[in-house]
Structures are given as C-alpha cells and as structure tokens.
Amino acid sequence: MEIEDWAGGSSDSEVSSPDSDNEDHCYAYGDLPKLQFRKGGSVAHWREELGMAEVVSNKGRMWITTGIVRGGKLYIFLEDALFLAEIGALQLFDVDEKCIPLEDIYKKVAGGVGGSSWESFEVYRHLKSLGYIIKRHGVCWSMKQVKSASASVEGESENGCEETASITEITKLFSSMQITEAGPVFDVYPPNSKFRKSSPGEPMFILCISSGGPPTKKQIEDIEGQCEGIPLKFCYVEHGRVSIFSFNDVELPVLP
C-alpha cells in the first residue's frame, strides 16, 4: 500500500471572468475564520430548491476552475461557496437578498445540504488551498463537455464524467445521498493555468473519502471499475488532518 500524507488554482467560453489579474488565494483558518469580503468580490444567490448557489457576479480567475456551467449560468456546490466565503471572495445571499452569515453556511454543510458533509469540505478546502482543481465526480463542467462526450463515445461517458446535463438532474443526483458514501466523490486535476471547462482532460486522480475504517478489497475493486483507468485514491480526515493514500496489488512469493 502506497501512502501519501499531504500537509497543510482563458475563461470557459460559456461564462466570462472579467477580472483576470486576480492572484491565487491562500489563507489560514481556525475554528471560525473572520469573514472579510474583498472590494468588488463575487456574488451568488442561494437556491434552496437546488441545494446549490447561482453566481450572478463572478470576479477573478478563480472562476476558470470553479463552478459548473448550465444554460449560460454558473452554479456552485456548497463546498465551493463556503471555501470562497471563507477567503472573502464571495458573498452569498438568500432569497430575501440578505447576506448569509458564514456560521449559517457551516450549518448547511454540517446538515448535509446538497449532498455535502464536513469531512468532504475539509478535503475540498485542503486540495484547493494547495492549488489543485477539484469538482464533484459524475458532473460535467459544462454542456460543451457533455456534448463532446456524447459525440466521442455514443452511449458512454468520457473522462469518468456522467452525462448529467441539467441542474435538475444534478440536484436529484445528490439530494438523496451523502457524498461520503462509498464511491467516487471528487475528480482532482493538477494546477493548470490553461485549464478550460469545455475541454478539461482527464483528472489526475479520482478521490474517495474513507469514513470509519479502510475500504475492503471488494470495495476497492468495485470502485476502480467505475474509474475507467483513472488512478483512484482514498482520503481519511481526522481532527482536521487530511491524509490521502492509494492501494497497489502486491504478489507475495510462495515460501518453500
């Protein structure tokens, strides 16, 4: 078994990113980070019926690698919204146009809204802070990627991405599950200044979150069968420390 302990990101044509000189984000966090919004930051509206947020004003290069595009609109999952709110890059508003406090966003994550969980957010935050590009497994970045996958292999998906097209389908996909269930959770891409949502390429690896104990051999084999040859890694979170590891087949010699 190979173990890795990781201590502790031109716009997609469907949605533009007007503030192209915004620098990469780096931050430190404690139990409850102090929220300081940046001048001219991005704005999103929370869509309770979707369990997602619709971005109405996107400022900065971070949007090149954050959010999914549907019908010319940009949507983000709860982990995206909380991460950006923590670093002061996003203001999240409710249906009454009131800014949602950071504490309330934490409660949504802890409550599993939209298929989220605190463990999965800690993993997301850790990888994003290191500069990796990360999205939920099974959801294409944009409709152009969906159409590309359909054209290349009829009836199959490309780059481990299911043809989950509409926001309604995405909502149904995650509404009845927690993304810490056994199975692929995130697609992780290496830092890439030329990344495009319409043509993202294959993920560097697919990540599963291991809760409680290590996965069984059968679980590993079953999940690997869903990954279409893309490397599979597992993640374990304990007291805020994120450990990522993978498994290799080893044949032991037969002793005389």
GROMACS .gro file of C-alpha atoms in nm:
model
  256
    1MET     CA    1   0.000   0.000   0.000
    2GLU     CA    2   0.131   0.336  -0.101
    3ILE     CA    3   0.055   0.615   0.144
    4GLU     CA    4   0.081   0.986   0.077
    5ASP     CA    5   0.034   1.238   0.358
    6TRP     CA    6  -0.037   1.583   0.218
    7ALA     CA    7   0.024   1.856   0.474
    8GLY     CA    8  -0.133   2.154   0.527
    9GLY     CA    9  -0.559   2.718  -0.868
   10SER     CA   10  -0.866   3.183  -2.075
   11SER     CA   11  -1.215   3.152  -1.915
   12ASP     CA   12  -1.463   2.893  -2.035
   13SER     CA   13  -1.641   3.041  -2.332
   14GLU     CA   14  -1.986   2.999  -2.177
   15VAL     CA   15  -1.918   3.226  -1.875
   16SER     CA   16  -1.669   3.511  -1.878
   17SER     CA   17  -1.436   3.611  -1.595
   18PRO     CA   18  -1.387   3.988  -1.617
   19ASP     CA   19  -1.118   4.035  -1.351
   20SER     CA   20  -0.832   3.836  -1.500
   21ASP     CA   21  -0.549   3.975  -1.285
   22ASN     CA   22  -0.676   3.840  -0.953
   23GLU     CA   23  -0.400   3.649  -0.779
   24ASP     CA   24  -0.425   3.299  -0.637
   25HIS     CA   25  -0.580   3.266  -0.293
   26CYS     CA   26  -0.403   3.147   0.017
   27TYR     CA   27  -0.539   3.161   0.368
   28ALA     CA   28  -0.512   3.030   0.719
   29TYR     CA   29  -0.812   2.916   0.915
   30GLY     CA   30  -0.912   2.842   1.270
   31ASP     CA   31  -1.234   2.725   1.428
   32LEU     CA   32  -1.425   3.018   1.277
   33PRO     CA   33  -1.240   3.234   1.023
   34LYS     CA   34  -1.300   3.607   1.033
   35LEU     CA   35  -1.503   3.698   0.727
   36GLN     CA   36  -1.360   3.992   0.534
   37PHE     CA   37  -1.515   4.050   0.191
   38ARG     CA   38  -1.293   4.183  -0.081
   39LYS     CA   39  -1.393   4.502  -0.255
   40GLY     CA   40  -1.575   4.414  -0.575
   41GLY     CA   41  -1.594   4.044  -0.484
   42SER     CA   42  -1.821   3.787  -0.644
   43VAL     CA   43  -2.189   3.747  -0.558
   44ALA     CA   44  -2.411   3.436  -0.559
   45HIS     CA   45  -2.773   3.363  -0.468
   46TRP     CA   46  -2.853   3.051  -0.269
   47ARG     CA   47  -3.111   2.830  -0.441
   48GLU     CA   48  -3.263   2.623  -0.164
   49GLU     CA   49  -3.462   2.405  -0.404
   50LEU     CA   50  -3.139   2.308  -0.579
   51GLY     CA   51  -2.906   2.285  -0.282
   52MET     CA   52  -2.668   2.498  -0.489
   53ALA     CA   53  -2.590   2.864  -0.549
   54GLU     CA   54  -2.625   3.059  -0.873
   55VAL     CA   55  -2.338   3.301  -0.932
   56VAL     CA   56  -2.467   3.639  -1.052
   57SER     CA   57  -2.138   3.829  -1.044
   58ASN     CA   58  -1.811   3.644  -1.100
   59LYS     CA   59  -1.490   3.834  -1.035
   60GLY     CA   60  -1.144   3.686  -1.075
   61ARG     CA   61  -0.961   3.397  -1.237
   62MET     CA   62  -1.083   3.153  -0.972
   63TRP     CA   63  -1.400   3.102  -1.178
   64ILE     CA   64  -1.199   2.942  -1.457
   65THR     CA   65  -1.169   2.637  -1.231
   66THR     CA   66  -1.473   2.674  -1.006
   67GLY     CA   67  -1.839   2.602  -1.071
   68ILE     CA   68  -2.037   2.427  -1.344
   69VAL     CA   69  -2.199   2.595  -1.642
   70ARG     CA   70  -2.557   2.519  -1.745
   71GLY     CA   71  -2.765   2.725  -1.986
   72GLY     CA   72  -2.515   3.010  -1.978
   73LYS     CA   73  -2.543   3.032  -1.598
   74LEU     CA   74  -2.275   2.949  -1.343
   75TYR     CA   75  -2.366   2.730  -1.045
   76ILE     CA   76  -2.157   2.623  -0.747
   77PHE     CA   77  -2.192   2.347  -0.489
   78LEU     CA   78  -2.196   2.421  -0.118
   79GLU     CA   79  -1.827   2.337  -0.071
   80ASP     CA   80  -1.738   2.589  -0.343
   81ALA     CA   81  -1.950   2.857  -0.178
   82LEU     CA   82  -1.810   2.800   0.171
   83PHE     CA   83  -1.449   2.794   0.056
   84LEU     CA   84  -1.487   3.122  -0.132
   85ALA     CA   85  -1.683   3.280   0.154
   86GLU     CA   86  -1.407   3.185   0.399
   87ILE     CA   87  -1.144   3.366   0.196
   88GLY     CA   88  -1.372   3.668   0.147
   89ALA     CA   89  -1.406   3.620  -0.229
   90LEU     CA   90  -1.781   3.554  -0.236
   91GLN     CA   91  -2.093   3.699  -0.078
   92LEU     CA   92  -2.380   3.452  -0.062
   93PHE     CA   93  -2.732   3.596  -0.047
   94ASP     CA   94  -3.062   3.429   0.040
   95VAL     CA   95  -3.398   3.469  -0.134
   96ASP     CA   96  -3.463   3.790   0.064
   97GLU     CA   97  -3.137   3.944  -0.062
   98LYS     CA   98  -2.979   3.916   0.282
   99CYS     CA   99  -2.615   3.811   0.308
  100ILE     CA  100  -2.592   3.463   0.461
  101PRO     CA  101  -2.355   3.461   0.762
  102LEU     CA  102  -2.057   3.227   0.748
  103GLU     CA  103  -2.190   3.039   1.051
  104ASP     CA  104  -2.511   2.959   0.863
  105ILE     CA  105  -2.316   2.822   0.568
  106TYR     CA  106  -2.125   2.598   0.811
  107LYS     CA  107  -2.459   2.471   0.941
  108LYS     CA  108  -2.571   2.384   0.589
  109VAL     CA  109  -2.254   2.181   0.535
  110ALA     CA  110  -2.286   2.007   0.871
  111GLY     CA  111  -2.650   1.931   0.789
  112GLY     CA  112  -2.559   1.757   0.463
  113VAL     CA  113  -2.737   2.008   0.238
  114GLY     CA  114  -2.690   1.928  -0.130
  115GLY     CA  115  -2.500   1.608  -0.051
  116SER     CA  116  -2.227   1.791   0.141
  117SER     CA  117  -2.050   1.692   0.462
  118TRP     CA  118  -1.790   1.845   0.691
  119GLU     CA  119  -1.532   1.579   0.602
  120SER     CA  120  -1.575   1.636   0.230
  121PHE     CA  121  -1.543   2.011   0.277
  122GLU     CA  122  -1.218   1.973   0.472
  123VAL     CA  123  -1.081   1.763   0.186
  124TYR     CA  124  -1.202   2.016  -0.071
  125ARG     CA  125  -1.054   2.309   0.124
  126HIS     CA  126  -0.723   2.129   0.169
  127LEU     CA  127  -0.678   2.050  -0.200
  128LYS     CA  128  -0.797   2.391  -0.320
  129SER     CA  129  -0.554   2.561  -0.083
  130LEU     CA  130  -0.273   2.362  -0.246
  131GLY     CA  131  -0.379   2.483  -0.590
  132TYR     CA  132  -0.550   2.170  -0.722
  133ILE     CA  133  -0.860   2.191  -0.941
  134ILE     CA  134  -1.144   1.989  -0.793
  135LYS     CA  135  -1.507   1.914  -0.873
  136ARG     CA  136  -1.769   1.659  -0.776
  137HIS     CA  137  -1.739   1.329  -0.956
  138GLY     CA  138  -2.013   1.250  -1.204
  139VAL     CA  139  -2.096   1.608  -1.306
  140CYS     CA  140  -1.954   1.763  -1.622
  141TRP     CA  141  -1.801   2.110  -1.605
  142SER     CA  142  -2.016   2.242  -1.890
  143MET     CA  143  -2.268   2.139  -2.154
  144LYS     CA  144  -1.992   2.154  -2.413
  145GLN     CA  145  -1.813   1.875  -2.227
  146VAL     CA  146  -2.137   1.674  -2.219
  147LYS     CA  147  -2.182   1.715  -2.597
  148SER     CA  148  -1.817   1.625  -2.656
  149ALA     CA  149  -1.854   1.309  -2.453
  150SER     CA  150  -2.172   1.214  -2.642
  151ALA     CA  151  -2.006   1.267  -2.979
  152SER     CA  152  -1.689   1.075  -2.896
  153VAL     CA  153  -1.843   0.761  -2.747
  154GLU     CA  154  -2.213   0.710  -2.810
  155GLY     CA  155  -2.398   0.593  -2.501
  156GLU     CA  156  -2.089   0.620  -2.278
  157SER     CA  157  -1.924   0.893  -2.075
  158GLU     CA  158  -1.582   1.049  -2.124
  159ASN     CA  159  -1.312   1.118  -1.864
  160GLY     CA  160  -1.518   0.949  -1.593
  161CYS     CA  161  -1.791   1.211  -1.628
  162GLU     CA  162  -2.153   1.102  -1.642
  163GLU     CA  163  -2.375   1.290  -1.883
  164THR     CA  164  -2.554   1.470  -1.604
  165ALA     CA  165  -2.678   1.768  -1.800
  166SER     CA  166  -2.945   1.980  -1.633
  167ILE     CA  167  -2.935   2.139  -1.289
  168THR     CA  168  -3.250   1.941  -1.201
  169GLU     CA  169  -3.071   1.613  -1.277
  170ILE     CA  170  -2.772   1.722  -1.071
  171THR     CA  171  -2.998   1.810  -0.780
  172LYS     CA  172  -3.164   1.469  -0.793
  173LEU     CA  173  -2.823   1.301  -0.813
  174PHE     CA  174  -2.710   1.443  -0.478
  175SER     CA  175  -3.034   1.513  -0.290
  176SER     CA  176  -3.077   1.161  -0.156
  177MET     CA  177  -2.716   1.082  -0.075
  178GLN     CA  178  -2.417   1.195   0.125
  179ILE     CA  179  -2.101   1.229  -0.081
  180THR     CA  180  -1.907   1.045   0.189
  181GLU     CA  181  -2.083   0.722   0.090
  182ALA     CA  182  -1.855   0.455  -0.055
  183GLY     CA  183  -1.779   0.558  -0.410
  184PRO     CA  184  -1.602   0.831  -0.606
  185VAL     CA  185  -1.652   1.177  -0.454
  186PHE     CA  186  -1.420   1.425  -0.627
  187ASP     CA  187  -1.234   1.449  -0.957
  188VAL     CA  188  -0.896   1.614  -0.893
  189TYR     CA  189  -0.692   1.792  -1.161
  190PRO     CA  190  -0.338   1.932  -1.129
  191PRO     CA  191  -0.284   2.309  -1.124
  192ASN     CA  192  -0.314   2.430  -1.483
  193SER     CA  193  -0.316   2.792  -1.597
  194LYS     CA  194  -0.460   2.685  -1.934
  195PHE     CA  195  -0.748   2.483  -1.789
  196ARG     CA  196  -1.079   2.504  -1.975
  197LYS     CA  197  -1.411   2.369  -1.854
  198SER     CA  198  -1.513   2.283  -2.210
  199SER     CA  199  -1.204   2.064  -2.251
  200PRO     CA  200  -1.067   1.971  -1.907
  201GLY     CA  201  -0.891   1.647  -1.999
  202GLU     CA  202  -0.873   1.353  -1.762
  203PRO     CA  203  -0.846   1.405  -1.386
  204MET     CA  204  -0.512   1.344  -1.218
  205PHE     CA  205  -0.698   1.106  -0.988
  206ILE     CA  206  -1.044   1.028  -0.852
  207LEU     CA  207  -1.085   1.065  -0.477
  208CYS     CA  208  -1.297   0.866  -0.233
  209ILE     CA  209  -1.341   0.957   0.133
  210SER     CA  210  -1.289   0.672   0.377
  211SER     CA  211  -1.505   0.712   0.687
  212GLY     CA  212  -1.451   0.493   0.992
  213GLY     CA  213  -1.203   0.243   0.856
  214PRO     CA  214  -1.012   0.139   0.544
  215PRO     CA  215  -1.213   0.006   0.248
  216THR     CA  216  -1.233  -0.367   0.184
  217LYS     CA  217  -1.066  -0.527  -0.116
  218LYS     CA  218  -1.403  -0.577  -0.282
  219GLN     CA  219  -1.497  -0.212  -0.229
  220ILE     CA  220  -1.171  -0.101  -0.386
  221GLU     CA  221  -1.219  -0.331  -0.686
  222ASP     CA  222  -1.580  -0.219  -0.734
  223ILE     CA  223  -1.487   0.150  -0.722
  224GLU     CA  224  -1.189   0.101  -0.953
  225GLY     CA  225  -1.429  -0.048  -1.204
  226GLN     CA  226  -1.611   0.288  -1.215
  227CYS     CA  227  -1.297   0.493  -1.273
  228GLU     CA  228  -1.223   0.392  -1.634
  229GLY     CA  229  -0.850   0.356  -1.574
  230ILE     CA  230  -0.805   0.688  -1.392
  231PRO     CA  231  -0.596   0.646  -1.072
  232LEU     CA  232  -0.803   0.604  -0.756
  233LYS     CA  233  -0.706   0.747  -0.418
  234PHE     CA  234  -0.869   0.738  -0.077
  235CYS     CA  235  -0.878   1.011   0.182
  236TYR     CA  236  -0.910   0.999   0.558
  237VAL     CA  237  -0.980   1.303   0.776
  238GLU     CA  238  -0.904   1.308   1.148
  239HIS     CA  239  -0.904   1.619   1.369
  240GLY     CA  240  -0.870   1.840   1.061
  241ARG     CA  241  -0.568   1.648   0.927
  242VAL     CA  242  -0.616   1.519   0.572
  243SER     CA  243  -0.432   1.204   0.464
  244ILE     CA  244  -0.450   1.070   0.109
  245PHE     CA  245  -0.345   0.717   0.020
  246SER     CA  246  -0.375   0.456  -0.253
  247PHE     CA  247  -0.355   0.077  -0.278
  248ASN     CA  248  -0.136  -0.135  -0.504
  249ASP     CA  249  -0.158  -0.505  -0.582
  250VAL     CA  250   0.140  -0.694  -0.441
  251GLU     CA  251   0.213  -1.061  -0.511
  252LEU     CA  252   0.396  -1.229  -0.227
  253PRO     CA  253   0.642  -1.506  -0.316
  254VAL     CA  254   0.547  -1.859  -0.223
  255LEU     CA  255   0.769  -1.978   0.058
  256PRO     CA  256   0.914  -2.329   0.037
   0.00000   0.00000   0.00000
